[in-house]
Amino acid sequence: MRTPVQSLRRIGRRGRTGRRVTRSLGGDTGVLLLLVLVGAFMGLPFVYAIMQSLKPMEELFIFPPRFFVRSPTIENFYLLTQYAGNTWVPFSRYLFNSLFVTVTATAGQVLLCSMGAYVLAKGRIRGRKTVFAIVVTTLLFAYDVTAIPNYVIMSGLRLVNTYGALVVPAIAVPLGLFLMKQFIESSVPDALLESARVDGAPPLRIWWSVVMPMVKPAWLTLIIFSFQSIWGREGLEYIYNEALKVLPTMFRQISAGGISRAGIAAASAVVLMVPPIITFILSQSRVVETMAHSGIK
Amino acid sequence: MSRDRIRKPSRSIRADRQEWGMLLPFLLLFGVFTILPVLSSLVLSFTDFNMLEPPSFVGLRNYIRLFIEDDIFLIAVRNTLIFAFLTGPVSYFACLIFAWLINELPPRPRSLMTLVFYAPSIAGNVYFIWLWIFSGDAYGLVNSFLMRLGLLDEPILWLADPRYNLRIIILVQLWLSLGVSFLAFIAGLQSIDASIYESGAVDGVRNRFQELIYLTLPSMGPQLMFGAVMQIAISFSVSGVSSALAGFPSTDYSAHTVVLHMQDYGTLRFEMGYASAIAAVLFLTMLLTNSGIKRILSRFS
């Protein structure tokens, strides 16, 4: 077995001369130590949540509290499925709302953003550069910043207190169009599109059957980003009806219950964090491939 | 070959129309939910508007009230500037430095460390976990740890005490901030041609820092720009973490931010004209910061 430091140094080796001249043993060890320490800080809350979620009642209330679990149990997860929120909305309803909102908004985002991005990257219409410049500028305005001005618009469109308030504004996301356009522009050859045009294929057909299969990493990445941002979003500004609220809101209600609900709160935190993390693990290399085209010139 | 050269003089009008048709669904929703909020808040900021009666023009009154009479807004501005000009740059450089260090690991550890550093920013609202870690009673992880070491006699109300809460929110915000820019930097580093390092070593680059400054960063200009935009977007919009950890409003508004102030007037008091003025100030500040940073970054590359 190689030690981590040895394998780190091995990666640094280049050619016949052996060790890269720009790397020193002391430096490599220091880097590894720093990464492990900061990594531990990044991971601590996750480990703590998992520990808490597996603790039986008597371990949660032990004093002084312990970090690690002694006799793990899944009781808290069972209690979570039996939980009913304010006005007796059951766990399954919050879960359904979260899934419904996330899936529909993500599907809409991938379709509309990639369709528009194809036109901006490879289309021939005038004004596409201007449109793209505006989209790049609005990358600045994150969801939270426009939420209140959006309230006036949503109430004008009668979207307040409907699923639409969570879904419709989450579809035309500047980041989605931006990443898709950059990827299509640099990875779809013009000659291919030109031959499809010569064959008489309309733009919609070219987009769907030529471009989309070629840019799979990009739309997979879009699915991940969209899923992650919508999954964690509450939209409390727009939703008053308890039956339309999503998992993060339920999680917050449980957390507010304090020490008496520590176990079930931790279980709901685990339920909340697992889906986005798993989707990222499954698609990490695709995501990194897409982000390589994310530069703004 | 450029597309313009092969474009025939008689462009098919039908194809143009179809292209506009494909762009239109995005443009429509983008216009209504991204452009319109920005424009309407600029207009509404000069009015008095409570969502029930039609808006009435009041000139600059909202802005005068905002900057001269509203002391709580000034606290919010101070805190937001701390996030924008302290946490923002720190997290930007953290993204860059950790992406750079992680990129040198062998593939498997590299994937693992990317996940560990990126996970906080994607895992939904789980920053609530910090609420239990910094809980004010003796069951809180930090309190119980410090009390066991004998450093504390009685638990500290970390999140309610104005002396500590802003610092803890800064810490959590940094924990959360290795997001899309971090991934963009990792991707950018992986796509750099390795041969520049070999010729750099021949030209006398001696250590990893010289390599970073003379070889790596100049090849990453576009990613650095994208990362800057994303970090500005994050650091000016701090709100959820503050209200989740320190409460809304926090003790003496000690952890108040501009976005929270806007939420206060927008969704609780329904003073939409005033909330719009806050939004307008925020939009303009972000645009100005962005163009300033663009200028600085383009000087480097």
Coordinates of C-alpha atoms in Angstrom, one line a residue:
Chain A
M1 CA 0.0 0.0 0.0
R2 CA 1.1 3.5 -0.8
T3 CA 0.5 6.2 1.8
P4 CA -1.6 9.1 0.6
V5 CA 1.4 11.3 0.5
Q6 CA 3.3 8.9 -1.7
S7 CA 0.5 8.7 -4.2
L8 CA 0.1 12.4 -4.1
R9 CA 3.8 12.7 -5.0
R10 CA 3.4 10.0 -7.6
I11 CA 0.8 12.1 -9.4
G12 CA 3.3 15.0 -9.4
R13 CA 5.9 12.9 -11.2
R14 CA 6.5 13.7 -14.8
G15 CA 8.7 12.0 -17.4
R16 CA 12.2 10.6 -17.0
T17 CA 13.4 13.2 -14.5
G18 CA 11.1 11.9 -11.8
R19 CA 9.7 14.3 -9.2
R20 CA 8.2 17.5 -10.5
V21 CA 10.6 20.3 -9.6
T22 CA 7.7 22.5 -8.4
R23 CA 6.6 20.1 -5.6
S24 CA 8.3 19.4 -2.3
L25 CA 7.7 16.6 0.3
G26 CA 7.0 19.2 3.0
G27 CA 4.5 21.0 0.8
D28 CA 2.7 17.9 -0.2
T29 CA 2.3 16.8 3.4
G30 CA 1.1 20.2 4.4
V31 CA -1.5 20.2 1.6
L32 CA -2.8 16.8 2.7
L33 CA -3.1 17.9 6.3
L34 CA -4.9 21.1 5.4
L35 CA -7.4 19.2 3.1
V36 CA -8.1 16.6 5.8
L37 CA -8.7 19.3 8.5
V38 CA -10.9 21.5 6.4
G39 CA -12.7 18.5 5.0
A40 CA -13.5 17.4 8.6
F41 CA -15.0 20.8 9.2
M42 CA -17.1 20.6 6.1
G43 CA -18.3 17.1 6.9
L44 CA -18.9 17.5 10.6
P45 CA -22.5 18.7 10.4
F46 CA -23.4 15.8 8.1
V47 CA -21.8 13.2 10.4
Y48 CA -23.5 14.8 13.4
A49 CA -26.9 14.7 11.7
I50 CA -26.5 11.0 10.9
M51 CA -25.3 10.2 14.4
Q52 CA -28.3 12.0 16.0
S53 CA -30.8 10.4 13.6
L54 CA -29.6 6.9 14.6
K55 CA -29.7 7.5 18.4
P56 CA -32.5 6.0 20.5
M57 CA -34.4 8.2 22.8
E58 CA -32.3 7.5 25.9
E59 CA -29.0 8.4 24.1
L60 CA -30.5 11.7 22.8
F61 CA -31.2 12.8 26.4
I62 CA -28.1 11.6 28.0
F63 CA -26.1 14.2 29.9
P64 CA -23.4 15.2 29.1
P65 CA -24.3 14.6 25.4
R66 CA -22.2 12.3 23.3
F67 CA -21.2 12.8 19.7
F68 CA -21.2 9.2 18.6
V69 CA -24.1 6.7 18.6
R70 CA -23.7 3.6 20.8
S71 CA -26.7 1.4 19.8
P72 CA -28.0 2.7 16.5
T73 CA -31.7 2.4 15.7
I74 CA -34.0 3.4 12.8
E75 CA -36.8 4.3 15.1
N76 CA -36.5 8.1 14.3
F77 CA -37.0 7.4 10.6
Y78 CA -40.1 5.4 11.4
L79 CA -41.4 8.2 13.6
L80 CA -40.8 10.7 10.8
T81 CA -43.0 8.8 8.4
Q82 CA -45.8 8.9 11.1
Y83 CA -45.3 12.7 11.6
A84 CA -48.0 15.1 10.9
G85 CA -47.3 18.8 10.6
N86 CA -49.4 21.9 11.4
T87 CA -53.1 21.3 10.8
W88 CA -52.3 17.5 10.5
V89 CA -50.7 17.5 7.1
P90 CA -48.9 14.1 6.9
F91 CA -45.3 13.5 6.0
S92 CA -46.3 11.9 2.7
R93 CA -48.0 15.1 1.6
Y94 CA -44.8 17.2 2.2
L95 CA -42.8 14.5 0.4
F96 CA -45.2 14.5 -2.6
N97 CA -45.2 18.3 -2.8
S98 CA -41.4 18.4 -2.8
L99 CA -41.1 15.7 -5.5
F100 CA -43.9 17.1 -7.6
V101 CA -42.5 20.7 -7.6
T102 CA -38.9 19.6 -8.1
V103 CA -39.6 17.2 -11.0
T104 CA -42.0 19.5 -13.0
A105 CA -39.8 22.6 -12.6
T106 CA -36.6 20.6 -13.5
A107 CA -38.3 19.1 -16.6
G108 CA -39.5 22.5 -17.7
Q109 CA -36.1 24.1 -17.1
V110 CA -34.1 21.5 -19.0
L111 CA -36.5 21.7 -22.0
L112 CA -36.9 25.5 -22.2
C113 CA -33.3 26.3 -21.4
S114 CA -31.7 23.9 -23.8
M115 CA -34.2 24.9 -26.6
G116 CA -33.4 28.5 -26.1
A117 CA -29.7 27.8 -25.7
Y118 CA -29.5 26.0 -29.0
V119 CA -30.9 29.1 -30.8
L120 CA -28.5 31.4 -29.0
A121 CA -25.5 29.2 -29.6
K122 CA -26.1 28.1 -33.2
G123 CA -29.1 30.0 -34.5
R124 CA -29.0 32.6 -37.2
I125 CA -31.5 35.2 -35.9
R126 CA -30.4 38.7 -35.2
G127 CA -30.3 39.8 -31.6
R128 CA -29.2 36.6 -30.1
K129 CA -26.0 38.1 -28.8
T130 CA -27.9 40.9 -27.1
V131 CA -30.3 38.3 -25.5
F132 CA -27.3 36.3 -24.2
A133 CA -25.6 39.4 -22.8
I134 CA -28.8 40.2 -20.8
V135 CA -29.0 36.6 -19.5
V136 CA -25.3 36.7 -18.4
T137 CA -26.0 40.0 -16.4
T138 CA -28.9 38.4 -14.6
L139 CA -26.8 35.5 -13.4
L140 CA -26.2 38.0 -10.6
F141 CA -29.8 38.2 -9.4
A142 CA -30.2 35.0 -7.3
Y143 CA -33.7 33.8 -6.3
D144 CA -33.7 35.5 -2.8
V145 CA -32.9 38.9 -4.3
T146 CA -35.9 38.9 -6.7
A147 CA -38.3 37.1 -4.4
I148 CA -40.0 40.1 -3.0
P149 CA -40.3 42.1 -6.3
N150 CA -41.6 38.8 -7.8
Y151 CA -44.4 38.7 -5.1
V152 CA -46.2 41.6 -6.8
I153 CA -46.0 39.8 -10.2
M154 CA -47.1 36.5 -8.8
S155 CA -50.1 37.9 -7.0
G156 CA -51.0 39.7 -10.3
L157 CA -50.9 36.4 -12.1
R158 CA -52.9 34.8 -9.3
L159 CA -50.1 32.3 -8.7
V160 CA -49.8 32.9 -5.0
N161 CA -50.8 29.9 -2.9
T162 CA -50.6 27.4 -5.8
Y163 CA -48.0 24.9 -7.0
G164 CA -47.4 27.3 -9.9
A165 CA -45.7 29.8 -7.5
L166 CA -43.0 27.2 -6.8
V167 CA -42.8 25.8 -10.3
V168 CA -43.3 28.5 -12.9
P169 CA -40.6 31.0 -11.8
A170 CA -38.1 28.1 -11.4
I171 CA -38.2 27.2 -15.1
A172 CA -36.4 30.0 -17.1
V173 CA -33.3 30.1 -14.9
P174 CA -30.4 32.2 -16.3
L175 CA -27.7 29.8 -15.1
G176 CA -29.5 26.9 -17.0
L177 CA -29.5 28.8 -20.3
F178 CA -26.0 30.0 -19.8
L179 CA -24.4 26.6 -19.1
M180 CA -26.3 25.0 -21.9
K181 CA -25.4 27.7 -24.4
Q182 CA -21.7 27.5 -23.6
F183 CA -21.7 23.8 -23.9
I184 CA -23.6 23.6 -27.2
E185 CA -21.5 26.3 -28.7
S186 CA -18.1 24.6 -28.0
S187 CA -19.1 20.9 -28.5
V188 CA -21.5 20.7 -31.4
P189 CA -19.7 21.1 -34.8
D190 CA -21.2 23.6 -37.2
A191 CA -20.7 21.3 -40.2
L192 CA -23.0 18.7 -38.7
L193 CA -25.8 21.3 -38.2
E194 CA -25.3 22.6 -41.7
S195 CA -25.7 19.2 -43.3
A196 CA -28.9 18.7 -41.3
R197 CA -30.1 22.0 -42.6
V198 CA -29.2 21.1 -46.1
D199 CA -31.3 17.9 -45.7
G200 CA -34.2 20.2 -44.9
A201 CA -34.6 19.5 -41.2
P202 CA -36.4 22.3 -39.3
P203 CA -34.6 23.8 -36.3
L204 CA -36.8 22.1 -33.8
R205 CA -36.0 18.7 -35.2
I206 CA -32.2 19.5 -35.3
W207 CA -32.3 20.6 -31.7
W208 CA -34.2 17.4 -30.5
S209 CA -32.5 14.7 -32.6
V210 CA -29.1 16.1 -33.3
V211 CA -28.1 18.5 -30.6
M212 CA -29.7 17.0 -27.5
P213 CA -28.1 13.5 -27.8
M214 CA -24.7 15.2 -28.2
V215 CA -25.0 17.4 -25.1
K216 CA -26.1 14.8 -22.6
P217 CA -23.5 15.9 -20.0
A218 CA -24.9 19.4 -20.1
W219 CA -28.5 18.6 -19.5
L220 CA -27.6 16.0 -16.9
T221 CA -25.8 18.8 -15.1
L222 CA -28.8 21.1 -15.5
I223 CA -31.0 18.4 -13.9
I224 CA -28.6 18.2 -10.9
F225 CA -28.4 21.9 -10.4
S226 CA -32.1 22.5 -10.8
F227 CA -32.9 19.6 -8.5
Q228 CA -30.6 20.8 -5.8
S229 CA -31.8 24.4 -5.8
I230 CA -35.5 23.7 -6.0
W231 CA -35.4 20.8 -3.5
G232 CA -34.0 23.1 -0.8
R233 CA -36.3 26.0 -1.5
E234 CA -39.3 26.8 0.7
G235 CA -41.1 29.6 -1.2
L236 CA -42.8 30.7 2.0
E237 CA -43.4 34.1 0.6
Y238 CA -45.8 32.7 -1.9
I239 CA -47.4 29.7 -0.1
Y240 CA -49.7 29.9 2.9
N241 CA -51.7 26.7 2.6
E242 CA -50.0 24.0 4.8
A243 CA -51.1 21.3 2.3
L244 CA -48.9 22.9 -0.4
K245 CA -45.8 23.3 1.7
V246 CA -42.6 21.3 1.0
L247 CA -40.2 19.1 3.0
P248 CA -37.8 21.9 4.1
T249 CA -40.7 23.7 5.7
M250 CA -41.7 20.5 7.6
F251 CA -38.1 20.1 8.6
R252 CA -38.0 23.6 10.0
Q253 CA -41.2 23.0 12.0
I254 CA -39.7 19.9 13.5
S255 CA -36.4 21.6 14.3
A256 CA -38.3 24.4 16.1
G257 CA -39.6 21.7 18.4
G258 CA -36.2 21.8 20.2
I259 CA -34.6 19.0 22.2
S260 CA -37.8 16.9 22.5
R261 CA -37.8 16.3 18.8
A262 CA -34.0 16.1 18.3
G263 CA -34.1 12.5 16.9
I264 CA -36.9 13.0 14.4
A265 CA -35.5 16.4 13.3
A266 CA -32.1 14.7 12.6
A267 CA -33.9 12.0 10.7
S268 CA -35.7 14.6 8.5
A269 CA -32.3 16.3 7.9
V270 CA -30.9 13.1 6.6
V271 CA -33.9 12.5 4.4
L272 CA -33.5 16.1 3.1
M273 CA -29.8 15.9 2.3
V274 CA -29.5 12.4 0.8
P275 CA -31.3 12.9 -2.6
P276 CA -29.2 15.9 -3.8
I277 CA -26.0 14.3 -2.6
I278 CA -26.7 11.0 -4.3
T279 CA -27.6 12.7 -7.6
F280 CA -24.3 14.5 -7.5
I281 CA -22.3 11.4 -6.7
L282 CA -23.9 9.6 -9.7
S283 CA -23.1 12.4 -12.1
Q284 CA -20.0 14.1 -10.8
S285 CA -17.9 13.5 -13.9
R286 CA -20.6 14.8 -16.2
V287 CA -21.0 17.9 -14.0
V288 CA -17.3 18.7 -14.1
E289 CA -17.2 18.2 -17.9
T290 CA -20.0 20.7 -18.3
M291 CA -18.5 23.3 -15.9
A292 CA -15.3 23.3 -18.0
H293 CA -17.3 25.4 -20.5
S294 CA -18.7 27.8 -17.9
G295 CA -16.3 30.6 -18.4
I296 CA -17.4 34.2 -19.1
K297 CA -15.1 36.0 -21.5
Chain B
M1 CA -15.3 28.3 -41.0
S2 CA -17.6 30.8 -39.5
R3 CA -21.3 30.5 -39.8
D4 CA -21.7 34.0 -41.2
R5 CA -19.6 33.1 -44.3
I6 CA -21.8 30.1 -45.3
R7 CA -25.0 32.0 -44.6
K8 CA -26.8 32.4 -47.9
P9 CA -28.0 35.9 -48.8
S10 CA -31.6 34.7 -49.0
R11 CA -32.1 33.4 -45.4
S12 CA -35.2 31.3 -44.9
I13 CA -37.7 33.5 -43.1
R14 CA -39.5 30.4 -42.0
A15 CA -36.5 29.0 -40.3
D16 CA -35.9 32.4 -38.5
R17 CA -39.5 32.3 -37.3
Q18 CA -39.1 28.8 -36.0
E19 CA -35.9 29.8 -34.2
W20 CA -37.7 32.7 -32.5
G21 CA -40.5 30.3 -31.6
M22 CA -38.0 28.1 -29.8
L23 CA -36.5 31.0 -27.9
L24 CA -39.8 32.5 -27.0
P25 CA -40.9 30.2 -24.2
F26 CA -37.7 30.9 -22.3
L27 CA -37.8 34.6 -23.1
L28 CA -41.4 34.9 -21.9
L29 CA -40.8 33.3 -18.5
F30 CA -37.4 34.9 -18.1
G31 CA -38.9 38.3 -18.9
V32 CA -41.8 37.9 -16.5
F33 CA -39.9 36.4 -13.5
T34 CA -36.4 37.9 -13.9
I35 CA -36.5 41.1 -15.9
L36 CA -39.9 42.4 -14.9
P37 CA -39.1 42.1 -11.1
V38 CA -36.0 44.2 -11.6
L39 CA -37.8 46.9 -13.8
S40 CA -41.0 46.9 -11.7
S41 CA -39.1 47.4 -8.5
L42 CA -37.3 50.4 -10.0
V43 CA -40.7 51.9 -10.9
L44 CA -42.5 51.0 -7.7
S45 CA -39.6 52.4 -5.6
F46 CA -41.0 55.9 -6.4
T47 CA -44.5 55.0 -5.2
D48 CA -46.5 54.2 -2.1
F49 CA -48.0 50.7 -2.7
N50 CA -49.7 48.4 -0.3
M51 CA -51.0 45.8 -2.8
L52 CA -54.6 46.7 -2.2
E53 CA -54.9 50.3 -3.5
P54 CA -53.2 51.3 -6.8
P55 CA -49.7 52.7 -6.3
S56 CA -49.4 56.5 -5.8
F57 CA -46.3 58.5 -6.8
V58 CA -44.2 59.8 -3.9
G59 CA -41.0 60.9 -5.6
L60 CA -37.8 60.2 -3.7
R61 CA -39.6 59.8 -0.3
N62 CA -38.8 56.1 0.0
Y63 CA -35.1 56.6 -0.7
I64 CA -34.9 59.5 1.8
R65 CA -36.6 57.5 4.4
L66 CA -34.3 54.5 3.7
F67 CA -31.0 56.4 4.0
I68 CA -31.8 59.1 6.5
E69 CA -34.5 57.8 8.9
D70 CA -34.3 54.0 8.8
D71 CA -31.5 53.0 11.3
I72 CA -32.3 49.3 11.0
F73 CA -31.6 49.5 7.2
L74 CA -28.2 50.9 8.0
I75 CA -27.5 47.9 10.3
A76 CA -28.7 45.7 7.4
V77 CA -26.4 47.5 5.0
R78 CA -23.4 47.2 7.3
N79 CA -23.9 43.4 7.7
T80 CA -24.5 42.9 4.0
L81 CA -21.3 44.8 3.2
I82 CA -19.5 42.5 5.6
F83 CA -20.8 39.5 3.7
A84 CA -20.1 41.1 0.3
F85 CA -16.6 42.4 0.9
L86 CA -15.3 40.0 3.6
T87 CA -17.1 36.7 3.2
G88 CA -17.4 37.1 -0.6
P89 CA -13.6 37.4 -1.4
V90 CA -12.7 34.9 1.3
S91 CA -15.0 32.3 -0.1
Y92 CA -13.9 33.2 -3.7
F93 CA -10.3 32.5 -2.8
A94 CA -11.3 29.4 -0.8
C95 CA -13.0 28.1 -3.9
L96 CA -9.9 28.7 -5.9
I97 CA -7.4 27.4 -3.4
F98 CA -9.2 24.2 -2.5
A99 CA -10.0 23.5 -6.2
W100 CA -6.3 23.9 -6.9
L101 CA -5.2 21.6 -4.1
I102 CA -7.9 19.0 -4.7
N103 CA -7.1 18.9 -8.4
E104 CA -3.6 17.5 -7.6
L105 CA -5.0 14.4 -5.8
P106 CA -5.3 11.0 -7.5
P107 CA -8.7 10.5 -9.2
R108 CA -10.5 8.7 -6.4
P109 CA -9.5 10.9 -3.4
R110 CA -10.2 13.8 -5.8
S111 CA -13.8 12.8 -6.3
L112 CA -14.3 12.2 -2.6
M113 CA -12.9 15.6 -1.6
T114 CA -14.9 17.4 -4.3
L115 CA -18.0 15.8 -2.8
V116 CA -17.1 16.7 0.8
F117 CA -16.4 20.3 -0.1
Y118 CA -19.3 20.8 -2.4
A119 CA -21.9 18.9 -0.3
P120 CA -22.9 21.7 2.1
S121 CA -24.0 24.0 -0.8
I122 CA -26.3 21.4 -2.3
A123 CA -27.8 19.5 0.6
G124 CA -31.0 21.5 0.8
N125 CA -31.7 23.5 4.0
V126 CA -29.5 21.4 6.2
Y127 CA -27.6 24.4 7.5
F128 CA -30.2 24.0 10.3
I129 CA -27.9 21.4 11.7
W130 CA -25.7 24.3 12.9
L131 CA -28.6 25.3 15.1
W132 CA -28.0 22.1 17.1
I133 CA -24.3 22.5 17.1
F134 CA -24.4 26.0 18.4
S135 CA -27.5 25.4 20.5
G136 CA -27.7 27.7 23.5
D137 CA -28.4 25.1 26.2
A138 CA -25.9 22.6 27.7
Y139 CA -26.9 20.0 25.2
G140 CA -25.5 22.0 22.3
L141 CA -22.4 20.4 20.8
V142 CA -20.1 23.4 21.2
N143 CA -21.3 24.3 24.7
S144 CA -21.0 20.8 26.0
F145 CA -17.6 20.4 24.5
L146 CA -16.2 23.6 26.0
M147 CA -17.8 22.9 29.4
R148 CA -16.2 19.4 29.5
L149 CA -12.8 21.0 28.8
G150 CA -13.5 23.4 31.6
L151 CA -13.4 26.5 29.4
L152 CA -17.0 27.4 30.1
D153 CA -18.9 27.4 33.4
E154 CA -22.3 27.9 31.9
P155 CA -23.7 27.6 28.4
I156 CA -23.4 30.6 26.0
L157 CA -26.4 31.6 23.9
W158 CA -24.3 31.7 20.8
L159 CA -27.1 32.5 18.3
A160 CA -29.0 35.0 20.4
D161 CA -26.0 37.0 21.7
P162 CA -25.2 39.9 19.3
R163 CA -21.5 39.4 20.2
Y164 CA -21.3 36.0 18.6
N165 CA -24.2 35.4 16.2
L166 CA -22.9 37.4 13.2
R167 CA -19.6 35.6 13.4
I168 CA -21.3 32.2 13.5
I169 CA -23.4 33.1 10.5
I170 CA -20.2 34.2 8.6
L171 CA -18.7 30.8 9.5
V172 CA -21.8 28.9 8.2
Q173 CA -22.0 31.1 5.1
L174 CA -18.3 30.2 4.3
W175 CA -19.2 26.5 4.9
L176 CA -22.0 26.9 2.4
S177 CA -20.1 28.9 -0.2
L178 CA -18.0 26.3 -2.1
G179 CA -20.7 25.9 -4.7
V180 CA -20.9 26.4 -8.5
S181 CA -17.8 28.5 -8.7
F182 CA -15.8 25.8 -6.9
L183 CA -16.9 23.3 -9.5
A184 CA -16.2 25.7 -12.3
F185 CA -12.6 26.1 -10.9
I186 CA -12.1 22.3 -10.6
A187 CA -13.3 21.9 -14.2
G188 CA -11.1 24.7 -15.4
L189 CA -8.0 23.3 -13.7
Q190 CA -8.7 19.9 -15.3
S191 CA -8.9 21.3 -18.8
I192 CA -5.5 23.1 -18.6
D193 CA -2.9 21.5 -21.0
A194 CA -0.3 19.8 -18.8
S195 CA 2.5 20.6 -21.2
I196 CA 2.6 24.3 -20.1
Y197 CA 3.8 23.1 -16.7
E198 CA 6.7 21.1 -18.2
S199 CA 7.8 24.1 -20.3
G200 CA 7.3 26.3 -17.3
A201 CA 9.6 24.1 -15.2
V202 CA 12.3 24.5 -18.0
D203 CA 11.8 28.3 -17.9
G204 CA 12.6 28.4 -14.2
V205 CA 9.2 28.1 -12.3
R206 CA 10.4 26.8 -9.0
N207 CA 7.5 26.1 -6.7
R208 CA 3.8 25.5 -6.7
F209 CA 3.0 29.1 -5.9
Q210 CA 4.9 30.4 -8.9
E211 CA 3.2 27.8 -11.0
L212 CA -0.2 29.0 -9.8
I213 CA 0.5 32.7 -10.5
Y214 CA 2.4 32.5 -13.7
L215 CA 0.9 29.4 -15.4
T216 CA -2.4 28.3 -13.9
L217 CA -4.3 31.5 -13.3
P218 CA -3.7 33.1 -16.6
S219 CA -5.2 30.0 -18.3
M220 CA -8.3 30.3 -16.2
G221 CA -9.5 33.8 -17.0
P222 CA -13.1 33.0 -18.1
Q223 CA -13.7 30.6 -15.2
L224 CA -12.4 33.2 -12.7
M225 CA -14.9 35.7 -14.2
F226 CA -17.8 33.3 -13.9
G227 CA -16.8 32.4 -10.3
A228 CA -16.7 36.1 -9.4
V229 CA -20.3 36.6 -10.7
M230 CA -21.6 33.6 -8.8
Q231 CA -19.9 34.7 -5.5
I232 CA -21.3 38.2 -5.8
A233 CA -24.8 36.7 -6.3
I234 CA -24.4 34.6 -3.2
S235 CA -22.8 37.1 -0.9
F236 CA -25.2 39.9 -1.5
S237 CA -28.2 37.7 -1.0
V238 CA -27.5 36.3 2.5
S239 CA -30.8 35.9 4.3
G240 CA -32.0 32.3 4.9
V241 CA -29.0 31.3 7.0
S242 CA -29.4 34.4 9.2
S243 CA -33.1 34.0 9.8
A244 CA -32.7 30.3 10.4
L245 CA -29.9 30.6 12.9
A246 CA -30.3 33.9 14.6
G247 CA -34.1 34.3 14.2
F248 CA -36.1 36.8 12.3
P249 CA -35.7 39.5 13.5
S250 CA -32.4 38.6 15.3
T251 CA -31.6 40.1 18.7
D252 CA -31.4 43.9 18.3
Y253 CA -31.3 43.2 14.5
S254 CA -27.6 42.2 15.0
A255 CA -27.7 39.7 12.1
H256 CA -30.1 41.6 9.9
T257 CA -29.3 41.8 6.1
V258 CA -30.7 43.9 3.2
V259 CA -32.6 40.9 1.8
L260 CA -34.2 40.3 5.2
H261 CA -35.1 43.9 5.5
M262 CA -36.8 43.7 2.1
Q263 CA -38.7 40.6 3.2
D264 CA -39.7 42.3 6.4
Y265 CA -41.3 45.2 4.4
G266 CA -42.5 43.1 1.5
T267 CA -44.2 40.1 3.1
L268 CA -44.9 41.2 6.6
R269 CA -45.8 44.9 6.4
F270 CA -46.9 45.0 2.7
E271 CA -45.1 48.3 2.1
M272 CA -44.2 47.3 -1.4
G273 CA -43.0 50.7 -2.5
Y274 CA -40.5 50.8 0.3
A275 CA -39.5 47.2 -0.3
S276 CA -39.0 48.0 -3.9
A277 CA -36.7 50.9 -3.0
I278 CA -34.6 48.4 -1.0
A279 CA -34.6 46.0 -4.0
A280 CA -33.5 48.8 -6.4
V281 CA -30.6 49.8 -4.1
L282 CA -29.5 46.2 -3.9
F283 CA -29.7 45.6 -7.7
L284 CA -27.7 48.7 -8.4
T285 CA -25.1 47.9 -5.9
M286 CA -24.7 44.4 -7.3
L287 CA -24.4 45.7 -10.9
L288 CA -21.8 48.2 -9.8
T289 CA -19.8 45.7 -7.8
N290 CA -19.9 43.3 -10.8
S291 CA -18.6 45.9 -13.3
G292 CA -15.8 46.9 -10.8
I293 CA -14.7 43.3 -10.4
K294 CA -14.8 42.7 -14.1
R295 CA -12.5 45.6 -14.6
I296 CA -10.0 44.3 -11.9
L297 CA -10.1 40.7 -13.4
S298 CA -9.6 41.8 -17.0
R299 CA -6.5 43.7 -15.9
F300 CA -5.0 40.4 -14.8
S301 CA -5.7 38.2 -17.8

